[in-house]
Coordinates of C-alpha atoms in Angstrom, one line a residue:
X1 CA 126.8 8.9 183.1
X2 CA 130.5 9.0 183.6
X3 CA 132.3 6.5 185.9
X4 CA 133.2 9.2 188.5
X5 CA 129.5 10.2 189.0
X6 CA 128.5 6.5 189.1
X7 CA 131.0 5.8 191.9
X8 CA 130.1 9.0 193.8
X9 CA 126.4 8.1 193.9
X10 CA 127.1 4.5 194.8
X11 CA 129.6 5.2 197.6
X12 CA 128.1 8.3 199.1
X13 CA 124.3 7.6 198.8
X14 CA 123.9 3.8 198.1
X15 CA 122.3 4.9 194.8
X16 CA 122.9 2.4 191.9
X17 CA 122.6 1.9 188.2
X18 CA 121.0 -1.5 188.8
X19 CA 119.5 -3.7 191.6
X20 CA 122.3 -3.8 194.2
X21 CA 123.9 -7.1 195.2
X22 CA 122.1 -8.9 198.0
X23 CA 118.7 -7.3 197.6
X24 CA 115.9 -9.6 198.7
X25 CA 113.0 -7.3 197.9
X26 CA 112.6 -4.4 195.4
X27 CA 109.8 -1.8 195.3
X28 CA 108.8 0.9 192.9
X29 CA 108.7 4.2 194.8
X30 CA 105.4 5.1 193.0
X31 CA 103.8 2.0 194.5
X32 CA 104.9 3.0 198.0
X33 CA 103.0 6.3 197.6
X34 CA 99.9 4.1 197.7
X35 CA 98.6 2.5 200.9
X36 CA 98.7 -1.1 199.6
X37 CA 102.3 -0.7 198.4
X38 CA 103.5 0.9 201.6
X39 CA 101.8 -1.8 203.7
X40 CA 103.6 -4.5 201.6
X41 CA 106.9 -2.7 202.1
X42 CA 106.4 -2.4 205.8
X43 CA 105.5 -6.0 206.2
X44 CA 108.7 -7.0 204.4
X45 CA 110.9 -4.4 206.1
X46 CA 109.8 -4.7 209.7
X47 CA 111.1 -8.3 210.5
X48 CA 114.3 -7.7 208.5
X49 CA 115.2 -4.6 210.6
X50 CA 113.9 -6.4 213.8
X51 CA 111.4 -3.7 214.5
X52 CA 108.9 -4.3 217.4
X53 CA 106.3 -2.2 215.6
X54 CA 105.5 -0.2 212.5
X55 CA 106.5 3.1 214.1
X56 CA 110.1 2.0 214.3
X57 CA 110.0 0.9 210.6
X58 CA 108.5 4.3 209.8
X59 CA 111.3 6.2 211.5
X60 CA 114.0 4.1 209.8
X61 CA 112.3 4.6 206.5
X62 CA 112.6 8.3 207.0
X63 CA 116.2 7.9 208.0
X64 CA 117.0 6.2 204.7
X65 CA 115.0 8.6 202.7
X66 CA 117.2 11.3 204.1
X67 CA 120.1 9.7 202.1
X68 CA 118.1 10.1 198.9
X69 CA 117.4 13.7 199.9
X70 CA 121.2 14.2 200.4
X71 CA 121.8 12.9 197.0
X72 CA 119.5 15.6 195.6
X73 CA 121.3 18.3 197.6
X74 CA 124.7 17.1 196.7
X75 CA 123.8 16.9 193.0
X76 CA 122.4 20.4 193.0
X77 CA 125.5 21.9 194.7
X78 CA 128.4 19.7 193.7
X79 CA 127.5 18.2 190.3
X80 CA 125.4 21.1 188.9
X81 CA 123.2 18.4 187.4
X82 CA 120.4 16.3 188.8
X83 CA 119.0 12.9 187.7
X84 CA 115.3 12.2 187.6
X85 CA 114.3 11.8 191.2
X86 CA 110.6 11.4 190.5
X87 CA 108.5 8.7 192.1
X88 CA 108.1 6.9 188.7
X89 CA 111.9 6.6 188.3
X90 CA 113.0 5.5 191.8
X91 CA 113.3 1.9 193.1
X92 CA 114.0 0.9 196.7
X93 CA 115.7 -2.3 197.7
X94 CA 115.9 -4.1 201.0
X95 CA 119.4 -5.5 201.5
X96 CA 120.0 -7.6 204.7
X97 CA 123.6 -7.7 206.0
X98 CA 125.2 -8.5 209.4
X99 CA 122.0 -8.7 211.3
X100 CA 120.4 -5.6 210.0
X101 CA 118.8 -4.4 206.8
X102 CA 119.6 -1.3 204.8
X103 CA 117.4 0.4 202.2
X104 CA 119.3 1.1 198.9
X105 CA 118.1 2.9 195.9
X106 CA 118.4 2.7 192.1
X107 CA 117.0 4.8 189.2
X108 CA 115.3 3.3 186.2
X109 CA 116.8 5.9 183.9
X110 CA 119.8 8.2 184.4
X111 CA 119.2 11.2 182.2
X112 CA 120.9 14.2 183.9
X113 CA 119.4 17.7 183.8
X114 CA 122.2 20.3 183.7
X115 CA 122.1 23.6 185.6
X116 CA 122.2 26.8 183.6
X117 CA 125.6 28.4 183.4
X118 CA 124.7 31.7 184.9
X119 CA 124.2 32.0 188.6
X120 CA 120.7 33.5 188.6
X121 CA 119.6 30.7 186.3
X122 CA 121.3 28.1 188.4
X123 CA 119.5 29.3 191.6
X124 CA 116.1 29.2 189.9
X125 CA 117.0 25.7 188.6
X126 CA 118.0 24.7 192.2
X127 CA 114.8 26.1 193.7
X128 CA 112.7 24.1 191.2
X129 CA 114.8 20.9 191.7
X130 CA 114.4 21.0 195.5
X131 CA 110.7 22.0 195.3
X132 CA 110.0 19.1 193.0
X133 CA 111.7 16.5 195.1
X134 CA 110.2 17.5 198.4
X135 CA 106.7 18.2 197.1
X136 CA 106.3 15.4 194.6
X137 CA 108.7 12.6 195.8
X138 CA 109.5 12.8 199.5
X139 CA 106.2 14.3 200.6
X140 CA 103.9 11.5 199.2
X141 CA 106.3 8.8 200.6
X142 CA 106.4 10.3 204.1
X143 CA 102.7 10.9 204.3
X144 CA 102.0 7.3 203.3
X145 CA 104.6 6.0 205.7
X146 CA 103.0 8.0 208.4
X147 CA 99.5 6.7 207.6
X148 CA 100.6 3.1 207.5
X149 CA 103.0 3.1 210.5
X150 CA 101.1 5.4 212.8
X151 CA 104.1 7.6 213.3
X152 CA 103.4 11.3 212.8
X153 CA 104.6 13.0 209.6
X154 CA 106.6 15.4 211.8
X155 CA 108.5 12.5 213.4
X156 CA 109.4 11.0 210.0
X157 CA 110.4 14.4 208.4
X158 CA 112.4 14.9 211.6
X159 CA 114.8 12.2 210.7
X160 CA 116.2 14.3 207.9
X161 CA 117.7 17.4 209.5
X162 CA 120.2 15.5 211.8
X163 CA 121.7 13.7 208.9
X164 CA 121.8 16.9 206.8
X165 CA 123.5 18.9 209.5
X166 CA 126.1 16.1 210.0
X167 CA 126.8 15.7 206.3
X168 CA 126.9 19.4 205.6
X169 CA 129.7 19.6 208.0
X170 CA 131.5 16.6 206.5
X171 CA 131.1 17.8 202.9
X172 CA 132.3 21.3 203.8
X173 CA 135.4 19.8 205.5
X174 CA 136.3 18.1 202.1
X175 CA 136.1 21.4 200.1
X176 CA 139.1 23.5 199.3
X177 CA 137.4 25.8 196.7
X178 CA 135.9 28.8 198.5
X179 CA 133.3 29.3 195.7
X180 CA 132.0 25.8 196.1
X181 CA 132.0 26.1 199.8
X182 CA 129.9 29.3 199.5
X183 CA 127.5 27.6 197.1
X184 CA 127.1 24.7 199.6
X185 CA 126.2 27.1 202.4
X186 CA 123.8 29.1 200.2
X187 CA 122.0 26.1 198.8
X188 CA 121.6 24.5 202.3
X189 CA 120.4 27.9 203.6
X190 CA 117.8 28.0 200.9
X191 CA 116.6 24.5 201.8
X192 CA 116.3 25.4 205.5
X193 CA 115.3 29.0 205.5
X194 CA 113.5 29.8 202.2
X195 CA 111.8 26.7 200.9
X196 CA 108.1 27.2 201.8
X197 CA 106.5 25.0 204.4
X198 CA 103.7 24.2 202.0
X199 CA 106.2 22.3 199.8
X200 CA 106.5 19.8 202.6
X201 CA 102.8 19.8 203.4
X202 CA 103.7 20.8 206.9
X203 CA 102.9 23.8 209.2
X204 CA 106.6 24.7 209.1
X205 CA 109.7 23.8 207.1
X206 CA 111.0 20.6 208.9
X207 CA 114.6 21.7 208.3
X208 CA 114.1 24.8 210.5
X209 CA 115.5 23.2 213.6
X210 CA 118.0 24.5 216.2
X211 CA 121.1 22.3 216.4
X212 CA 121.9 21.3 220.0
X213 CA 125.3 19.9 220.9
X214 CA 126.1 17.7 223.9
X215 CA 129.3 16.3 225.4
X216 CA 130.8 13.5 223.4
X217 CA 130.4 10.0 224.8
X218 CA 134.1 9.2 224.2
X219 CA 135.9 12.6 224.7
X220 CA 134.9 15.2 227.3
X221 CA 136.7 17.9 225.2
X222 CA 134.5 17.2 222.1
X223 CA 130.8 17.8 221.4
X224 CA 128.3 15.9 219.2
X225 CA 125.0 16.8 217.7
X226 CA 121.8 15.9 219.6
X227 CA 119.4 14.2 217.2
X228 CA 116.5 16.2 216.1
X229 CA 114.0 13.4 216.6
X230 CA 114.2 9.9 218.1
X231 CA 115.2 7.3 215.5
X232 CA 113.1 4.6 217.4
X233 CA 116.1 2.3 217.8
X234 CA 114.7 1.5 221.3
X235 CA 111.7 0.0 219.5
X236 CA 113.8 -2.7 217.8
X237 CA 114.9 -6.0 219.2
X238 CA 117.6 -5.5 221.8
X239 CA 117.5 -1.7 221.2
X240 CA 117.6 1.1 223.7
X241 CA 117.7 4.9 223.6
X242 CA 120.7 6.2 221.7
X243 CA 123.2 8.5 223.6
X244 CA 122.2 11.4 221.3
X245 CA 118.4 10.7 221.6
X246 CA 116.3 13.8 222.5
X247 CA 114.1 11.5 224.6
X248 CA 117.0 10.7 227.0
X249 CA 117.1 12.7 230.3
X250 CA 120.4 14.4 231.0
X251 CA 121.0 12.5 234.2
X252 CA 120.7 9.2 232.2
X253 CA 123.0 10.6 229.5
X254 CA 125.6 11.5 232.2
X255 CA 125.3 8.0 233.6
X256 CA 125.8 6.5 230.2
X257 CA 129.0 8.5 229.7
X258 CA 130.4 7.4 233.1
X259 CA 129.6 3.8 232.4
X260 CA 131.1 3.9 228.9
X261 CA 134.3 5.6 230.0
X262 CA 134.7 3.2 233.0
X263 CA 134.4 0.2 230.7
X264 CA 137.1 1.7 228.4
X265 CA 139.4 2.4 231.3
X266 CA 139.0 -1.1 232.7
X267 CA 139.8 -2.5 229.2
X268 CA 143.0 -0.3 229.2
X269 CA 141.8 1.8 226.2

């Protein structure tokens, strides 16, 4: 792998060539697809992230898994090559910092599979790469995280679309090549609209969600995305419902805005 790709994976997706600095626990993804392995992971992760119960740990696990899924999507579209994202090749690492704990990733081997040069061949390759990841990697991990944490599979899968919609906008804003922008849109549309629900082991494709926008907390002239599912931050020590949480009632959201803006005004900001 060249230096550019190495830095892109590390900076954008916390995906490393080796165990990241500061990791206190490391797990083979294949072990987490088994009940004993996932229970061991949850027992280690829960106190580090200050979760009040396993459901919060399950939701956060889904949130971090979305970063791995984004790495797959970005590889397919932007790099036209994909590393081996199979369970046997992935390792997860718990890295505490500043009072919280992130989940970082590494791969045992970095052999890259190149996309075919022709567009029909590339699309068939893309379809297979996405099917393989969601059916054979993400699916088993999410089902076991659900079984161990007690959080439904739909709630864990539901952590992925919000991040995808946000980063799709961010990645698109970086692009100046219209061909690459079209490929980004087409590949994301395939994931959302064409990848069969059976690939996810769900009644429907979990990426088929309606994006709702609400008034920004900081600027009444701007809007932000409402989260697809609750991230369970309120089930962590000192946590509460996030401003963009779908569980929050609109009157509470309005009160949160007024409180925040009054505090900023009092501080002279």
